Amino acid sequence: MLSLRISASSGVPVYLQLEQQIKQAIASGVLHAGDPLPSTRRTAADLRINPNTVARAFQNLEREGIIRTVPGGGTFVASLTALGPGLLKAEKLRRLRPHVAQLAVEASQLRLSSADLHKLLDSELQELEQSRRTHASPSSEDPAGNP
């Protein structure tokens, strides 16, 4: 379920906050292709903002091909092929950037080299992938996945 929040003190225009949050909801899998968005009026009422602000955000997202509006039918997340992998990747990278920045600061404070940090990250990713494979598919020898 989409949960939008507006921060009056963030310094970011409200319409941009809406755009960013909808993009993030798509990138994180909260919203999927074909999912309906709340109407402009409903969103404006829920957030207690001007409907024109919501309309501006929706128009910008539609211009980017992220959402589509069906006259008299509502507004929906566009198909993933319309979104393209670039948007999703860019949103995922944007979401990780603060975490990577913090990791870089800590690694620098510990005087870890870039190569050591890369090795550590690669190792963690390999362990996650191995764990995912182990838990995602049961063993072919035992349907329950027991060894």
Short mmCIF file of C-alpha atoms in Angstrom, two decimals:
data_model
loop_
_atom_site.label_atom_id
_atom_site.label_comp_id
_atom_site.label_asym_id
_atom_site.label_seq_id
_atom_site.Cartn_x
_atom_site.Cartn_y
_atom_site.Cartn_z
CA MET A 1 0.00 0.00 0.00
CA LEU A 2 1.29 3.42 -0.95
CA SER A 3 1.97 5.71 1.99
CA LEU A 4 2.89 9.25 1.04
CA ARG A 5 4.27 11.76 3.52
CA ILE A 6 5.06 15.40 3.00
CA SER A 7 7.67 17.34 4.94
CA ALA A 8 7.12 21.09 4.95
CA SER A 9 10.56 21.62 6.48
CA SER A 10 12.59 19.55 4.00
CA GLY A 11 13.22 22.39 1.57
CA VAL A 12 12.15 20.12 -1.31
CA PRO A 13 9.06 21.29 -3.20
CA VAL A 14 5.98 19.23 -2.35
CA TYR A 15 5.39 18.10 -5.94
CA LEU A 16 8.97 16.77 -6.10
CA GLN A 17 8.51 14.94 -2.80
CA LEU A 18 5.45 13.23 -4.30
CA GLU A 19 7.32 12.31 -7.49
CA GLN A 20 10.29 10.93 -5.56
CA GLN A 21 8.13 8.88 -3.21
CA ILE A 22 6.12 7.34 -6.05
CA LYS A 23 9.33 6.49 -7.93
CA GLN A 24 10.79 4.97 -4.78
CA ALA A 25 7.61 2.94 -4.19
CA ILE A 26 7.97 1.50 -7.70
CA ALA A 27 11.70 0.83 -7.36
CA SER A 28 11.24 -0.89 -4.01
CA GLY A 29 8.37 -3.06 -5.22
CA VAL A 30 5.63 -1.43 -3.14
CA LEU A 31 3.93 -0.44 -6.41
CA HIS A 32 3.82 -2.69 -9.46
CA ALA A 33 2.87 -2.18 -13.09
CA GLY A 34 -0.87 -1.69 -13.36
CA ASP A 35 -1.39 -0.73 -9.72
CA PRO A 36 -3.82 2.16 -9.31
CA LEU A 37 -2.77 5.39 -7.67
CA PRO A 38 -5.19 7.34 -5.50
CA SER A 39 -6.97 10.13 -7.34
CA THR A 40 -5.58 13.64 -7.40
CA ARG A 41 -8.37 14.83 -5.13
CA ARG A 42 -7.99 11.94 -2.69
CA THR A 43 -4.21 12.41 -2.49
CA ALA A 44 -4.59 16.16 -1.98
CA ALA A 45 -7.21 15.65 0.73
CA ASP A 46 -5.18 12.97 2.52
CA LEU A 47 -2.03 15.10 2.50
CA ARG A 48 -3.89 18.39 3.02
CA ILE A 49 -2.25 20.01 0.03
CA ASN A 50 -3.52 21.79 -3.07
CA PRO A 51 -4.88 19.43 -5.76
CA ASN A 52 -2.88 21.39 -8.35
CA THR A 53 0.32 20.28 -6.60
CA VAL A 54 -0.68 16.62 -6.90
CA ALA A 55 -1.75 17.18 -10.52
CA ARG A 56 1.68 18.69 -11.29
CA ALA A 57 3.48 15.68 -9.81
CA PHE A 58 1.23 13.24 -11.68
CA GLN A 59 1.69 15.16 -14.96
CA ASN A 60 5.47 15.07 -14.58
CA LEU A 61 5.42 11.34 -13.82
CA GLU A 62 3.16 10.72 -16.80
CA ARG A 63 5.46 12.75 -19.04
CA GLU A 64 8.34 10.51 -17.89
CA GLY A 65 6.29 7.41 -18.70
CA ILE A 66 6.17 6.27 -15.08
CA ILE A 67 2.41 6.45 -14.70
CA ARG A 68 -0.47 6.54 -17.16
CA THR A 69 -3.87 8.15 -16.84
CA VAL A 70 -6.98 6.58 -18.32
CA PRO A 71 -9.61 9.30 -18.81
CA GLY A 72 -12.48 8.47 -16.48
CA GLY A 73 -10.65 5.35 -15.31
CA GLY A 74 -7.92 6.53 -12.99
CA THR A 75 -4.15 6.72 -12.83
CA PHE A 76 -1.96 3.62 -12.87
CA VAL A 77 1.69 2.63 -12.67
CA ALA A 78 2.93 2.18 -16.24
CA SER A 79 4.13 -1.18 -17.48
CA LEU A 80 7.66 -2.05 -16.44
CA THR A 81 8.74 -2.08 -20.08
CA ALA A 82 7.59 1.53 -20.32
CA LEU A 83 9.57 2.39 -17.21
CA GLY A 84 12.72 0.84 -18.54
CA PRO A 85 15.49 -0.69 -16.45
CA GLY A 86 17.36 2.61 -16.23
CA LEU A 87 14.79 4.24 -13.98
CA LEU A 88 14.58 1.31 -11.64
CA LYS A 89 18.34 1.03 -11.39
CA ALA A 90 18.74 4.76 -10.84
CA GLU A 91 16.17 4.70 -8.04
CA LYS A 92 17.81 1.69 -6.40
CA LEU A 93 21.22 3.37 -6.54
CA ARG A 94 19.78 6.61 -5.18
CA ARG A 95 18.26 4.67 -2.29
CA LEU A 96 21.58 2.97 -1.44
CA ARG A 97 23.77 6.08 -1.74
CA PRO A 98 23.43 7.25 1.90
CA HIS A 99 24.30 3.76 3.16
CA VAL A 100 27.32 3.53 0.89
CA ALA A 101 28.45 6.99 1.98
CA GLN A 102 28.27 5.94 5.64
CA LEU A 103 30.16 2.72 4.85
CA ALA A 104 32.85 4.73 3.05
CA VAL A 105 33.24 7.04 6.06
CA GLU A 106 33.58 4.10 8.46
CA ALA A 107 36.02 2.30 6.16
CA SER A 108 38.12 5.45 5.91
CA GLN A 109 38.14 5.87 9.69
CA LEU A 110 39.32 2.26 10.01
CA ARG A 111 41.90 2.89 7.29
CA LEU A 112 40.58 0.09 5.10
CA SER A 113 41.71 0.22 1.50
CA SER A 114 39.26 0.41 -1.36
CA ALA A 115 40.36 -3.08 -2.41
CA ASP A 116 39.62 -4.47 1.07
CA LEU A 117 36.21 -2.83 1.07
CA HIS A 118 35.43 -4.27 -2.37
CA LYS A 119 36.48 -7.74 -1.21
CA LEU A 120 34.29 -7.45 1.88
CA LEU A 121 31.28 -6.31 -0.15
CA ASP A 122 31.80 -9.04 -2.75
CA SER A 123 32.05 -11.64 0.00
CA GLU A 124 28.83 -10.44 1.66
CA LEU A 125 26.97 -10.44 -1.66
CA GLN A 126 28.20 -13.96 -2.46
CA GLU A 127 27.04 -15.19 0.96
CA LEU A 128 23.61 -13.62 0.44
CA GLU A 129 23.30 -15.15 -3.01
CA GLN A 130 24.35 -18.57 -1.71
CA SER A 131 21.88 -18.31 1.14
CA ARG A 132 19.13 -17.24 -1.26
CA ARG A 133 19.83 -20.22 -3.52
CA THR A 134 19.94 -22.62 -0.58
CA HIS A 135 16.65 -21.43 0.89
CA ALA A 136 14.82 -20.76 -2.38
CA SER A 137 14.92 -24.21 -3.93
CA PRO A 138 14.47 -27.50 -2.14
CA SER A 139 16.94 -30.26 -2.78
CA SER A 140 16.06 -32.48 -5.73
CA GLU A 141 16.74 -35.50 -3.51
CA ASP A 142 14.20 -34.56 -0.83
CA PRO A 143 11.02 -32.59 -1.65
CA ALA A 144 11.10 -31.01 1.80
CA GLY A 145 14.61 -29.72 1.13
CA ASN A 146 16.21 -31.76 3.91
CA PRO A 147 19.72 -33.13 3.27
#
